[in-house]
Coordinates of C-alpha atoms and ligand atoms in Angstrom, one line a residue:
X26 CA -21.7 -0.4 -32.1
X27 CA -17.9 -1.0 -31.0
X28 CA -17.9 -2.0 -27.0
X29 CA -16.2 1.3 -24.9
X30 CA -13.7 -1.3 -23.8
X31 CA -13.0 -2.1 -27.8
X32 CA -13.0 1.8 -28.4
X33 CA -10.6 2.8 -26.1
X34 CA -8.0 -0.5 -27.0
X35 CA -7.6 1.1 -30.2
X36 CA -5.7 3.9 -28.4
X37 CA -2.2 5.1 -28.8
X38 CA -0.5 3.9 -25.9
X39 CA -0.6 6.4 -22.6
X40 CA 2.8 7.9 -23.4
X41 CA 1.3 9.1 -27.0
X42 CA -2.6 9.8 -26.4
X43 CA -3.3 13.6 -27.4
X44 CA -5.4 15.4 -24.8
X45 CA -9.1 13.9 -25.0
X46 CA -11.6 16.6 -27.0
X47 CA -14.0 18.6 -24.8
X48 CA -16.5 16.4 -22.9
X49 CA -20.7 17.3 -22.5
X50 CA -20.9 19.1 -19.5
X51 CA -23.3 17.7 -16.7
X52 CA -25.7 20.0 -15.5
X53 CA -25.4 18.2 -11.9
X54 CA -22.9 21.3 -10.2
X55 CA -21.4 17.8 -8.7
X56 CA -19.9 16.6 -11.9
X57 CA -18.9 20.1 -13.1
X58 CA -15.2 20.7 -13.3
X59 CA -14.0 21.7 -9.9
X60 CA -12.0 25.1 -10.0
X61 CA -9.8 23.1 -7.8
X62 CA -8.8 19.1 -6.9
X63 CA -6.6 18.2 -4.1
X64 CA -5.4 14.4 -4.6
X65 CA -4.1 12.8 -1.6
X66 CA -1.8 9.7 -2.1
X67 CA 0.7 9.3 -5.5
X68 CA 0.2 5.5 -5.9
X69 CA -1.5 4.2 -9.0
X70 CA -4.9 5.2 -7.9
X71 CA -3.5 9.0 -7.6
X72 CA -0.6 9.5 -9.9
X73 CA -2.9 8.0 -12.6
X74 CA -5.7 9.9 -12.2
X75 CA -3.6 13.7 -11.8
X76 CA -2.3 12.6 -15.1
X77 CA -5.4 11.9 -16.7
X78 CA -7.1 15.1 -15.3
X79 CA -4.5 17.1 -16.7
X80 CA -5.0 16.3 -20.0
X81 CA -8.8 16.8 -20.2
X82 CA -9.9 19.9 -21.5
X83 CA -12.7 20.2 -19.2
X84 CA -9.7 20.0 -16.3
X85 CA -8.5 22.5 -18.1
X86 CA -9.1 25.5 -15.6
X87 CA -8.8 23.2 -12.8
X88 CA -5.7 23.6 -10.5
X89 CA -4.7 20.1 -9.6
X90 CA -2.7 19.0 -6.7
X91 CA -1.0 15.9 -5.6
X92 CA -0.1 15.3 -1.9
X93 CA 2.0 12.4 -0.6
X94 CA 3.6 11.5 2.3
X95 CA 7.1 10.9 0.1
X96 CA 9.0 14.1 -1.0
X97 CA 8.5 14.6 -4.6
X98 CA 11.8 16.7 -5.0
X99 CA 13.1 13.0 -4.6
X100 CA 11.7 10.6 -7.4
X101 CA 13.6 7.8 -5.8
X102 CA 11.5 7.9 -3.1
X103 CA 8.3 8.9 -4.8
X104 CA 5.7 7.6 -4.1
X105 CA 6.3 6.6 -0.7
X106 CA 9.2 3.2 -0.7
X107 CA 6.2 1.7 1.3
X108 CA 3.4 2.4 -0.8
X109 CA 1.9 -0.6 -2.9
X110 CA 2.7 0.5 -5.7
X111 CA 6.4 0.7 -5.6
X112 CA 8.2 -2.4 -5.2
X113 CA 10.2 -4.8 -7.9
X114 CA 7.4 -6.5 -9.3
X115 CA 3.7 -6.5 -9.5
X116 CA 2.0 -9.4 -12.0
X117 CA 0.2 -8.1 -15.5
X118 CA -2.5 -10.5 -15.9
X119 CA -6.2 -10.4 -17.7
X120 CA -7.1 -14.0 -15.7
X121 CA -9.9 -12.6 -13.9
X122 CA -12.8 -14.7 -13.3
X123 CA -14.9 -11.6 -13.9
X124 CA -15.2 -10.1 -17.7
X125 CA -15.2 -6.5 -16.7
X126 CA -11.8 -6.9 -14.6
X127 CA -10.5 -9.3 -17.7
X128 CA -10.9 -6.6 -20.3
X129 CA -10.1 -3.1 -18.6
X130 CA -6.4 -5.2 -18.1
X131 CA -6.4 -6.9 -21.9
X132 CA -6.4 -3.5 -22.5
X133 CA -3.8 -2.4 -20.1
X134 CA -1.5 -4.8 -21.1
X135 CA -1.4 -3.1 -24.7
X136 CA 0.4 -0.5 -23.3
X137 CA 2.6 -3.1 -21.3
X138 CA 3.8 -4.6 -24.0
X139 CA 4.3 -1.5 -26.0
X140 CA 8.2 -2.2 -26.0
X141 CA 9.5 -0.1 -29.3
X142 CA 10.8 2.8 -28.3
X143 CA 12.6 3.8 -24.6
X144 CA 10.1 6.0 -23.3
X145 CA 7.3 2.8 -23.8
X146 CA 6.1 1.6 -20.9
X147 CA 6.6 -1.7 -21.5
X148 CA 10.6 -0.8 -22.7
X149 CA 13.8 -1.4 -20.4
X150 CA 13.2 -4.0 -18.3
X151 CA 9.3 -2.4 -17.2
X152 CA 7.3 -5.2 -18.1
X153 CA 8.5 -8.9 -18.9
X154 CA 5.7 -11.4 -20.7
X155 CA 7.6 -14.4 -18.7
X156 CA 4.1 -16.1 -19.1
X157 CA 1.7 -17.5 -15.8
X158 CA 0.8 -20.5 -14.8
X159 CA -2.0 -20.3 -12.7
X160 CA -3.6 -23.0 -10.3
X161 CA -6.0 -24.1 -8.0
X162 CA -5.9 -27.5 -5.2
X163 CA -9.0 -29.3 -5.2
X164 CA -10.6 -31.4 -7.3
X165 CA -9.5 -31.1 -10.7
X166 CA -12.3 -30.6 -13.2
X167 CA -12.8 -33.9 -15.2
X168 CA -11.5 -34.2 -18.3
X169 CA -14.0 -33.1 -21.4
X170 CA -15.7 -30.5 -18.6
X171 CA -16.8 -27.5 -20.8
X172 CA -15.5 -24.4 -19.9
X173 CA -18.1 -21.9 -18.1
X174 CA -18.6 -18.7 -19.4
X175 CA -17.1 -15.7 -17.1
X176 CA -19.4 -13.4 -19.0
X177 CA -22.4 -14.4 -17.2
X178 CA -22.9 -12.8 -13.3
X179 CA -21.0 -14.3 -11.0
X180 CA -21.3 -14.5 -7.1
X181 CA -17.8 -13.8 -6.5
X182 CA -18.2 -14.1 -2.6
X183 CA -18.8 -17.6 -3.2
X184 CA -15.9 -18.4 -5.1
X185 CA -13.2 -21.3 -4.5
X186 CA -9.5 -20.8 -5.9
X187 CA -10.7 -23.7 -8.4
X188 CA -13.8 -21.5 -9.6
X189 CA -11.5 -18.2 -9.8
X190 CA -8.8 -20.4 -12.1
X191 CA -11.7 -21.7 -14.1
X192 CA -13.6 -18.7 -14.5
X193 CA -10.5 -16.7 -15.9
X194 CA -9.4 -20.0 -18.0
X195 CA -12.8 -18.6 -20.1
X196 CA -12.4 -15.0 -19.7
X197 CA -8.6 -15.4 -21.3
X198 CA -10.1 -18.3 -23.9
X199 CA -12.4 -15.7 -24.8
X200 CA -10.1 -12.8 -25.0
X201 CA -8.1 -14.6 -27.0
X202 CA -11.0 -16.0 -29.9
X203 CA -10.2 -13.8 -32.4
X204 CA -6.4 -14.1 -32.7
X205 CA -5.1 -17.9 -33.4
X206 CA -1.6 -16.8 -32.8
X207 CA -2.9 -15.5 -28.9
X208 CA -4.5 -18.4 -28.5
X209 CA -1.9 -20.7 -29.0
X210 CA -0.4 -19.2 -26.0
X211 CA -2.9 -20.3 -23.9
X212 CA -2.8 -24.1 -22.6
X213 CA -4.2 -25.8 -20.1
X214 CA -2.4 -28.0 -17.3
X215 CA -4.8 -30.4 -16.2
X216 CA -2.9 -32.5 -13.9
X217 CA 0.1 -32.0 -12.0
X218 CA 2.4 -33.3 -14.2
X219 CA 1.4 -30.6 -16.7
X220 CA 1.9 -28.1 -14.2
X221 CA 5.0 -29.4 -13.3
X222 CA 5.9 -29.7 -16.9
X223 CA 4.6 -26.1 -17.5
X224 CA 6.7 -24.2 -15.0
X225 CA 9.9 -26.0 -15.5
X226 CA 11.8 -25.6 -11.9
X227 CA 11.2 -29.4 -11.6
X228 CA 8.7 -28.1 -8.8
X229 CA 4.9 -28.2 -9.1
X230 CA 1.9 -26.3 -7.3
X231 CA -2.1 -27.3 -7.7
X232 CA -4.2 -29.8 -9.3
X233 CA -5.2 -28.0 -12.3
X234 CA -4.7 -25.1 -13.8
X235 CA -3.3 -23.2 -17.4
X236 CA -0.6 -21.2 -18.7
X237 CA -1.2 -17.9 -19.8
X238 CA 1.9 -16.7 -22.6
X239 CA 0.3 -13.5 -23.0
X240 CA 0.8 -12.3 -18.9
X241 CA 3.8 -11.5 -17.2
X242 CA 5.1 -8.6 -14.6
X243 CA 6.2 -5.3 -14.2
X244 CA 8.8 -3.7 -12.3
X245 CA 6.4 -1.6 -10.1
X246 CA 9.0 0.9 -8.8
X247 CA 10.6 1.7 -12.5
X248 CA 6.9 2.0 -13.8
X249 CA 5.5 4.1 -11.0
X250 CA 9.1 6.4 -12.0
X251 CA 8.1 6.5 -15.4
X252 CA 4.9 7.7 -15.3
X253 CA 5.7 10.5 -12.1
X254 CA 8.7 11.5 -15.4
X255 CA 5.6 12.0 -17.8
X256 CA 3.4 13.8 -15.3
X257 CA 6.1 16.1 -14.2
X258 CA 6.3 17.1 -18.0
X259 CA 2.8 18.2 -18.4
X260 CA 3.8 20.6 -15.8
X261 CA 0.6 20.9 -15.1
X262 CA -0.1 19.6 -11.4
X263 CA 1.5 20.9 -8.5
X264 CA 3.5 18.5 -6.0
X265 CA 3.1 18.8 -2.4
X266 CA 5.2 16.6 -0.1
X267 CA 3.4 16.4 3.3
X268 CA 1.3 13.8 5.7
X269 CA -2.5 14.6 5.8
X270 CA -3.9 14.5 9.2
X271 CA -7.4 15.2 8.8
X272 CA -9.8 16.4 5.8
X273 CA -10.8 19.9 6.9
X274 CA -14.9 20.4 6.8
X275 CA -17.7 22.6 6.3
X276 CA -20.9 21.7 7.4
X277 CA -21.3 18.6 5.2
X278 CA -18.7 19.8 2.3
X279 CA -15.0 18.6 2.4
X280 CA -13.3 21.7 2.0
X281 CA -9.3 20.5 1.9
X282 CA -7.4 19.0 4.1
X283 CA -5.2 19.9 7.0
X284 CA -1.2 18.8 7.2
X285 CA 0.8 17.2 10.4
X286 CA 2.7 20.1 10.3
X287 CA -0.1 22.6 10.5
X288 CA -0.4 23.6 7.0
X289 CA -3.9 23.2 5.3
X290 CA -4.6 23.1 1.4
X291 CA -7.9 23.7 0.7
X292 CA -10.0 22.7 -2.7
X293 CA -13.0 22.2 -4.4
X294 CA -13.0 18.6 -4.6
X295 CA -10.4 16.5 -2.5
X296 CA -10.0 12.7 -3.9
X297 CA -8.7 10.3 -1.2
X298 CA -6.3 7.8 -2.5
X299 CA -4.1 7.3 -0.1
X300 CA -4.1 3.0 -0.7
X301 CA -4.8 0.9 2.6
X302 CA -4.2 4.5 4.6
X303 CA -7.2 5.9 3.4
X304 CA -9.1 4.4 6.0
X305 CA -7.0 7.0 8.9
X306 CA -9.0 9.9 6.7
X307 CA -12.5 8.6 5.9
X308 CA -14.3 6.0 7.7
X309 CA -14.5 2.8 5.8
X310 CA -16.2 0.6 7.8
X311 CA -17.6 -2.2 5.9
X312 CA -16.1 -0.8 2.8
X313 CA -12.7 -1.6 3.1
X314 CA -10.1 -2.8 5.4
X315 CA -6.6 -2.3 5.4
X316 CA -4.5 -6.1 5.0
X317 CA -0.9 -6.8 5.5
X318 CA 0.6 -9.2 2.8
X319 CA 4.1 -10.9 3.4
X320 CA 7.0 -10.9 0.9
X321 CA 10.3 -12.5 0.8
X322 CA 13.3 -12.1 -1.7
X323 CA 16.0 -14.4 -1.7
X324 CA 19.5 -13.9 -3.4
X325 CA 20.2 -16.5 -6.3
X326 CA 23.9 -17.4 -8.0
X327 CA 24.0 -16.2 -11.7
X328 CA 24.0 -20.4 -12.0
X329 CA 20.4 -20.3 -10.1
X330 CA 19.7 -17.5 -12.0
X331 CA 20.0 -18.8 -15.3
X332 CA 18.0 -22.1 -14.4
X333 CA 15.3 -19.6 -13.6
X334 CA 15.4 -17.8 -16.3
X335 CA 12.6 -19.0 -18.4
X336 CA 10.0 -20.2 -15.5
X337 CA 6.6 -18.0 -15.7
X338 CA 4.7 -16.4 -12.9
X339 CA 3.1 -19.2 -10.6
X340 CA 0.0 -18.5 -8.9
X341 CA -1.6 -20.6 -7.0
X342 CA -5.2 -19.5 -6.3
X343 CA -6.1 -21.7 -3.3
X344 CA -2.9 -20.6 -1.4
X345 CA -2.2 -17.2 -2.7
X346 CA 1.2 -18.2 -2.8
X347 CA 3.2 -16.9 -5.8
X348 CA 6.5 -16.4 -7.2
X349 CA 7.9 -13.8 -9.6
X350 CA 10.6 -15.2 -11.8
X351 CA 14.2 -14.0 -11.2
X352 CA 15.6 -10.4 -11.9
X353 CA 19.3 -8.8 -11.3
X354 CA 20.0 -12.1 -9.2
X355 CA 17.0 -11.9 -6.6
X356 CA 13.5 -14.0 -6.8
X357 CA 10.5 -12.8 -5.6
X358 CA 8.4 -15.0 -3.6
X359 CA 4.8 -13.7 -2.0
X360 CA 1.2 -14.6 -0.7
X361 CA -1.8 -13.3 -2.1
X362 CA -3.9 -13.6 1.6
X363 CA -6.7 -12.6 3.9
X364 CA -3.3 -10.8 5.4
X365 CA -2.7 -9.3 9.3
X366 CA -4.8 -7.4 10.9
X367 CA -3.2 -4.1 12.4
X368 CA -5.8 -2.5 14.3
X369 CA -4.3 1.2 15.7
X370 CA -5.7 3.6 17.8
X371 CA -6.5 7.2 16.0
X372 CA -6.1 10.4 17.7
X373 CA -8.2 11.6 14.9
X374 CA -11.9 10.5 14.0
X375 CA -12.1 9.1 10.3
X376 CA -14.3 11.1 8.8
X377 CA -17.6 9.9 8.8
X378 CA -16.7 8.0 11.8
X379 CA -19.9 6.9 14.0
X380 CA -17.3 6.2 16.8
X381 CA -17.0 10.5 18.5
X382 CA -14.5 8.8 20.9
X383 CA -11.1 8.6 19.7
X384 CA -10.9 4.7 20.5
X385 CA -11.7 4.2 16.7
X386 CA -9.7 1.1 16.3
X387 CA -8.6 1.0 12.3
X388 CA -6.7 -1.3 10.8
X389 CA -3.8 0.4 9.0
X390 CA -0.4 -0.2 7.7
X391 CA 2.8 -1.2 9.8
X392 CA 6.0 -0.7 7.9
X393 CA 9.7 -0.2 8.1
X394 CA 9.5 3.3 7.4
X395 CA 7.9 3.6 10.8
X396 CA 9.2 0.3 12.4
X397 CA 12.6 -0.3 11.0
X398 CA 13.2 -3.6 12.9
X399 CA 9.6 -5.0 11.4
X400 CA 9.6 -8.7 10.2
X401 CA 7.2 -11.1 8.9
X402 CA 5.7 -12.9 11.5
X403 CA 6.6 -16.7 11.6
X404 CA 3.0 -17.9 10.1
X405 CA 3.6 -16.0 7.0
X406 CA 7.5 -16.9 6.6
X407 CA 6.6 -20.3 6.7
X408 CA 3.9 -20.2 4.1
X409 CA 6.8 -18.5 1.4
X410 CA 9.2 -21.0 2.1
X411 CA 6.8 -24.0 1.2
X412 CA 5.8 -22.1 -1.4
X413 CA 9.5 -21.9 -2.8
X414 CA 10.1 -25.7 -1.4
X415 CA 6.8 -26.7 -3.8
X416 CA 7.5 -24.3 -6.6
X417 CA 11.1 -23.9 -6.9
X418 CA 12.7 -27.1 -5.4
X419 CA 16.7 -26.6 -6.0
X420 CA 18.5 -27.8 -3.9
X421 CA 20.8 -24.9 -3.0
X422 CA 18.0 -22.9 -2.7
X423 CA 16.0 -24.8 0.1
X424 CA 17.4 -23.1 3.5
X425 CA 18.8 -19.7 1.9
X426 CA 17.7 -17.3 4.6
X427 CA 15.4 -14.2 2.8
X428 CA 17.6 -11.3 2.2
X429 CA 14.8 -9.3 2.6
X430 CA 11.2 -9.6 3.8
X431 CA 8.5 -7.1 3.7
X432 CA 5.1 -6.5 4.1
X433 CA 3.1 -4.8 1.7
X434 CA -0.9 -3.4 2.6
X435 CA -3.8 -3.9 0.1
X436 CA -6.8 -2.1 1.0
X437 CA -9.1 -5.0 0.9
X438 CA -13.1 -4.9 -0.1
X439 CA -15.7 -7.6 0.3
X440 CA -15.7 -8.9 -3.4
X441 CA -12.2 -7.2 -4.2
X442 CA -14.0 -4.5 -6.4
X443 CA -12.4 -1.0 -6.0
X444 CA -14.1 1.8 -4.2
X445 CA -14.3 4.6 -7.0
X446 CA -16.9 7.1 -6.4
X447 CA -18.3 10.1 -4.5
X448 CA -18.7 10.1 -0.9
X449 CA -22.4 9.7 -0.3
X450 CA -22.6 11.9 3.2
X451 CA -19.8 15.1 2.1
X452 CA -19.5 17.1 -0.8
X453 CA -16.3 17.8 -2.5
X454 CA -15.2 14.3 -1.3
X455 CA -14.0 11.4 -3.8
X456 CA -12.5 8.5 -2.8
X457 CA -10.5 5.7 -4.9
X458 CA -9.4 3.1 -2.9
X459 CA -10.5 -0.4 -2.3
X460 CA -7.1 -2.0 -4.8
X461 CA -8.1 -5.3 -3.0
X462 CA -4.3 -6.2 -4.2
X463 CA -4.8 -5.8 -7.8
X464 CA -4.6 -2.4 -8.8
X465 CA -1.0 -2.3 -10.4
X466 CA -1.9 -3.7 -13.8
X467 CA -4.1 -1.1 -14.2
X468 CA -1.9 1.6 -14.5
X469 CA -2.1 2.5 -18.3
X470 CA -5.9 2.7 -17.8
X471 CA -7.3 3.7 -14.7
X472 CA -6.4 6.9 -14.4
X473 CA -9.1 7.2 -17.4
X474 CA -11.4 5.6 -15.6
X475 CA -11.2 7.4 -12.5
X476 CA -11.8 10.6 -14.2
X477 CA -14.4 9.3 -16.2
X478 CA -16.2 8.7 -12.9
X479 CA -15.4 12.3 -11.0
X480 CA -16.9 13.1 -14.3
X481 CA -20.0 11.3 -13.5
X482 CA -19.7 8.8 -16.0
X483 CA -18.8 5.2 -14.7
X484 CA -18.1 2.8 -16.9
X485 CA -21.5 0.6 -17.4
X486 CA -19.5 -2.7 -16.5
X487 CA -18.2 -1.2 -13.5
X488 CA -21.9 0.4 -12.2
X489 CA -22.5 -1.4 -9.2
X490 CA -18.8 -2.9 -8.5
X491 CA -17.1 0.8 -7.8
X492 CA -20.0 1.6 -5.7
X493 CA -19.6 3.1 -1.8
X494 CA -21.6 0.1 -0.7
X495 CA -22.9 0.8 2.3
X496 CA -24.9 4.0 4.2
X497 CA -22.1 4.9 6.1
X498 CA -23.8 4.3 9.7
X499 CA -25.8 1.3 8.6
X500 CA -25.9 -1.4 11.4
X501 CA -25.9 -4.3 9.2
X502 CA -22.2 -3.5 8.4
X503 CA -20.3 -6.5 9.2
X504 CA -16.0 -6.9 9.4
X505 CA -14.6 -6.6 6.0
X506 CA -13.1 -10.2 4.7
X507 CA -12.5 -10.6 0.8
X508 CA -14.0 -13.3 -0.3
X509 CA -13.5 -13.7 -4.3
X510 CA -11.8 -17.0 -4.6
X511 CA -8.4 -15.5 -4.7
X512 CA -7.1 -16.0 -1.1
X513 CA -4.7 -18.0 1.0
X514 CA -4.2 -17.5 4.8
X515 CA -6.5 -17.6 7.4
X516 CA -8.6 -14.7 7.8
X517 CA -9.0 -12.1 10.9
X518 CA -5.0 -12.8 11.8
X519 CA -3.9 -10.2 14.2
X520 CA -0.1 -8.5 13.2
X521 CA 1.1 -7.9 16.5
X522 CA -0.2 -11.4 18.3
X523 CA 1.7 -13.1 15.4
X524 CA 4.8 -10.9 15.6
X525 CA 4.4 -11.9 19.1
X526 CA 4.9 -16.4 18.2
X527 CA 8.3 -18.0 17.3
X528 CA 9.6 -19.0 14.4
X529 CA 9.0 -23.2 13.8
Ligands
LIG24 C1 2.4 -7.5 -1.8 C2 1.6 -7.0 -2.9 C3 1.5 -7.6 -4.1 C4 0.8 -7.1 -5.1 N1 0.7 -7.8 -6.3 C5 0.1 -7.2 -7.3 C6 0.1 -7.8 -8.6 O1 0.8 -8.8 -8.7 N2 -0.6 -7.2 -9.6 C7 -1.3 -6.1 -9.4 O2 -1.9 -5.7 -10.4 N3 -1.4 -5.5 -8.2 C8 -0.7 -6.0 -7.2 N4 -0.7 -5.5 -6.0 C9 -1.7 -4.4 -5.8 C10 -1.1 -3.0 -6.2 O3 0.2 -2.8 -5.9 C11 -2.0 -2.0 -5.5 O4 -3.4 -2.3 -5.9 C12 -1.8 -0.6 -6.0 O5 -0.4 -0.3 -5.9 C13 -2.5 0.3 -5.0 O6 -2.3 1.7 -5.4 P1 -2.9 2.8 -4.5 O7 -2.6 4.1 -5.2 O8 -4.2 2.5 -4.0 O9 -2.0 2.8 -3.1 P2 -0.5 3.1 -2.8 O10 0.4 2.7 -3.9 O11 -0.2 2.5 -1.4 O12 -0.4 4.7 -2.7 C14 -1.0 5.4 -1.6 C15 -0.1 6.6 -1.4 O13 -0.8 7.4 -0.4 C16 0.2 8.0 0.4 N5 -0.4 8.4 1.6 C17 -1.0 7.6 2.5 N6 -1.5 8.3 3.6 C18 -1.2 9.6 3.3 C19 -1.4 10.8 4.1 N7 -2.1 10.8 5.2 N8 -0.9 11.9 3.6 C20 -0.2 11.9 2.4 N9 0.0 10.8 1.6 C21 -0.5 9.7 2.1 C22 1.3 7.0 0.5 O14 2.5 7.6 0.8 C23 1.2 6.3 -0.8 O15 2.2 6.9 -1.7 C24 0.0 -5.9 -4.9 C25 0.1 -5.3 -3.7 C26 0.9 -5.7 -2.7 C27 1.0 -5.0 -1.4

């Protein structure tokens, strides 16, 4: 029997998938089709998910509403500018050391690559196969060492940036066994000089590592637009632009939610996906936490620009530090980190919260759109310019002040699995959140997924990694830190007390 995963890559891509036939209903009233959903937050997790509702026939009945901060009557500014899931790049990889991550994103990138016609994803300028290198410090596995199976289970909290490179090095190998021509785009750099060799700036990062033809990026912002074009032509799902304050309650049912401006939209289920916000409307303590990331962008000559122009992604797993090759004269450079800290005082309880007092300190996002004189703090700035001094050494290059810095909020878990499920304590509540900075890729397929799940059926592979982990309540919670191998940084960094230290 074909694998779901091999099933569903036989697919017409997103943009051409007729509405999926009639699914068995669940006799669990739970899993029933809800005369009405209210989504909160239009990022990937949200948008995604409308979409795929909409289509179902089970959904059919099923008035379906999308809430976001950002005005929808504006789709340059929808979702939110400071939402994840709009910005100018976001990488499209299947190097995961874990198999289940690895193949839900081979599949995505079918649809990335789907480059025929305008309206494909993949088509003007949406998604570039520029290639990634990605690396590790450390000791370099010696040569001959047999490559380790990501299949098997995997402690992912135990992972170094060495064991997360070698453990997608399989996963892509393996992705890749049954087409010659994909394989031969897949080559490892065992030293620095083939590193060096592979990225071809004349800079190097790591010890080891391996180049990956078959990944690349997309241009988050005109993706996210493409798909709000396509959902807007279903016309079937209402836009609302508004801030949630608070999820309104009955008893132990979520009932809808209640607007800063007084309004209140109520619903039969409400899914929270409002990204590393989510945590302001359901408590996530020991779930998830939200992280601040730093970015810089730094303007290059058309000269520069054309040097650049054939480098791949570099990712270097042991420092998070990464760099997007060049587009429309600007290079991206960012750090994949434990991140800041931005602890905030609610005047609201989470719901679910333990903490009646309104001291509730939860971390949550600091931006410009709030702060418009916010900058990266001096630690973080520092880390992308060796990270550009390393990986792209020109000489012209080397003291360009950023024209632009930002940073960007995951909503980080312990292993970096999303939070996809039902809240255990309140009915009518879903919550998909947890992107652990790695959602974007998904976007052809998680919408799919996500409804699948409010369906009560969650992928097998994913049983036990989309999980609410904890009791909400349980004392054995402990501070949220993402340990899967992937990180740079040091964790536990507090935004404002390094805001607060001078620039080197
Ligand atoms: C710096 C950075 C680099 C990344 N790099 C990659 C990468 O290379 N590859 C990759 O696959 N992924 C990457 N990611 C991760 C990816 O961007 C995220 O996983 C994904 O975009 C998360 O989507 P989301 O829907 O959960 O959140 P978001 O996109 O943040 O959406 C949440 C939405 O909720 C809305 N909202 C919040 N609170 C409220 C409220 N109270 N009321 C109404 N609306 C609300 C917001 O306005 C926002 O539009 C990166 C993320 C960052 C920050």
């Amino acid at each position: 029997m074909a694998s779901p995963s091999a099933l569903s890559s036989s697919l017409p891509p997103l943009s051409q998938q007729p509405p999926l036939p009639p699914q068995q209903s669940s006799s669990s009233s739970r899993l029933s089709p809800p005369s009405s959903i209210l989504i909160i937050g239009s990022g990937v997790f949200g948008l995604t998910t409308a979409y795929a509702l909409s289509r179902r026939h089970d959904f059919a009945n099923t008035t379906i509403t999308v809430i976001d901060r950002a005005d929808p009557s504006n789709p340059d500014v929808f979702p939110a500018p400071d939402a994840a899931s709009v910005d100018t790049s976001r990488i499209i990889r299947a190097d995961y050391p874990d198999a289940a991550y690895a193949a839900l994103a081979a599949e995505a990138q079918l649809q990335w690559r789907q480059q025929t016609h305008p309206d494909d994803l993949g088509s003007e300028g949406r998604y570039s196969e520029s290639g990634l290198l990605l690396v590790a410090d450390g000791p370099a596995p010696p040569p001959g060492t047999p490559v380790v199976t990501g299949t098997t289970v995997i402690d992912k909290s135990k992972l170094t940036g060495m064991d997360y490179a070698r453990f997608s090095w399989a996963n892509v190998l393996s992705i890749a066994s049954s087409d010659p021509e994909l394989a031969a785009r897949i080559k490892e750099c065992p030293n620095t000089d083939a590193i060096k060799a592979a990225l071809g700036t004349g800079g190097s990062s790591g010890s080891w590592g391996y180049i990956n033809g078959l990944s690349g990026w997309a241009n988050a912002g005109a993706s996210m637009a493409w798909l709000y074009k396509r959902v807007r032509a279903e016309g079937r799902i209402n836009f609302v632009a508004g801030e949630v304050a608070n999820l309104e309650v009955s008893g132990n049912t979520v009932t809808g939610a209640r607007l800063s401006d007084g309004r209140v939209l109520s619903a039969d289920l409400v899914m929270v996906s409002a990204g590393a916000w989510t945590g302001r409307l359901v408590d996530l303590t020991g779930q998830a936490i939200a992280t601040g990331q730093v970015l810089g962008y730094i303007d290059l000559t058309p000269e520069e620009e054309a040097q650049l122009a054939h480098m791949p992604v570099i990712l270097n797993l042991s420092s998070g530090l990464f760099i997007i090759p060049p587009k429309d004269g600007v290079l991206k450079i960012a750090r994949h980190a434990y991140g800041y800290l931005n602890p905030t005082t609610l005047s609201t309880s989470p719901l679910g919260s333990s903490v009646t007092a309104l001291a509730a300190a939860v971390s949550l996002p600091l931006t410009t759109l709030s702060d418009p004189t916010l900058q990266v703090p001096a630690e973080g700035a520092e880390d992308l310019r060796r990270a550009l001094h390393q990986m792209v050494p020109l000489p012209s290059l080397r003291d360009r002040p950023f024209r632009k810095t930002r940073i960007c909020w995951y909503s980080d878990t312990p292993t970096a699995d999303f939070i996809i499920d039902y809240h255990p304590e309140y009915k009518g509540l879903f919550v998909a959140t947890g992107d652990s900075g790695h959602a974007f890729k998904f976007l052809p397929v998680i919408g799919e997924k996500i409804a699948d799940v409010i369906a009560g059926r969650c992928p097998p592979e994913f049983v036990g990694k989309w999980n609410w982990r904890y009791p909400p309540g349980d004392a054995a919670i402990k501070a949220v830190i993402t340990e899967d191998g992937s990180r740079g940084g040091i964790p536990g960094l507090i935004l404002s007390t390094e805001l607060g230290k001078a620039m080197n």
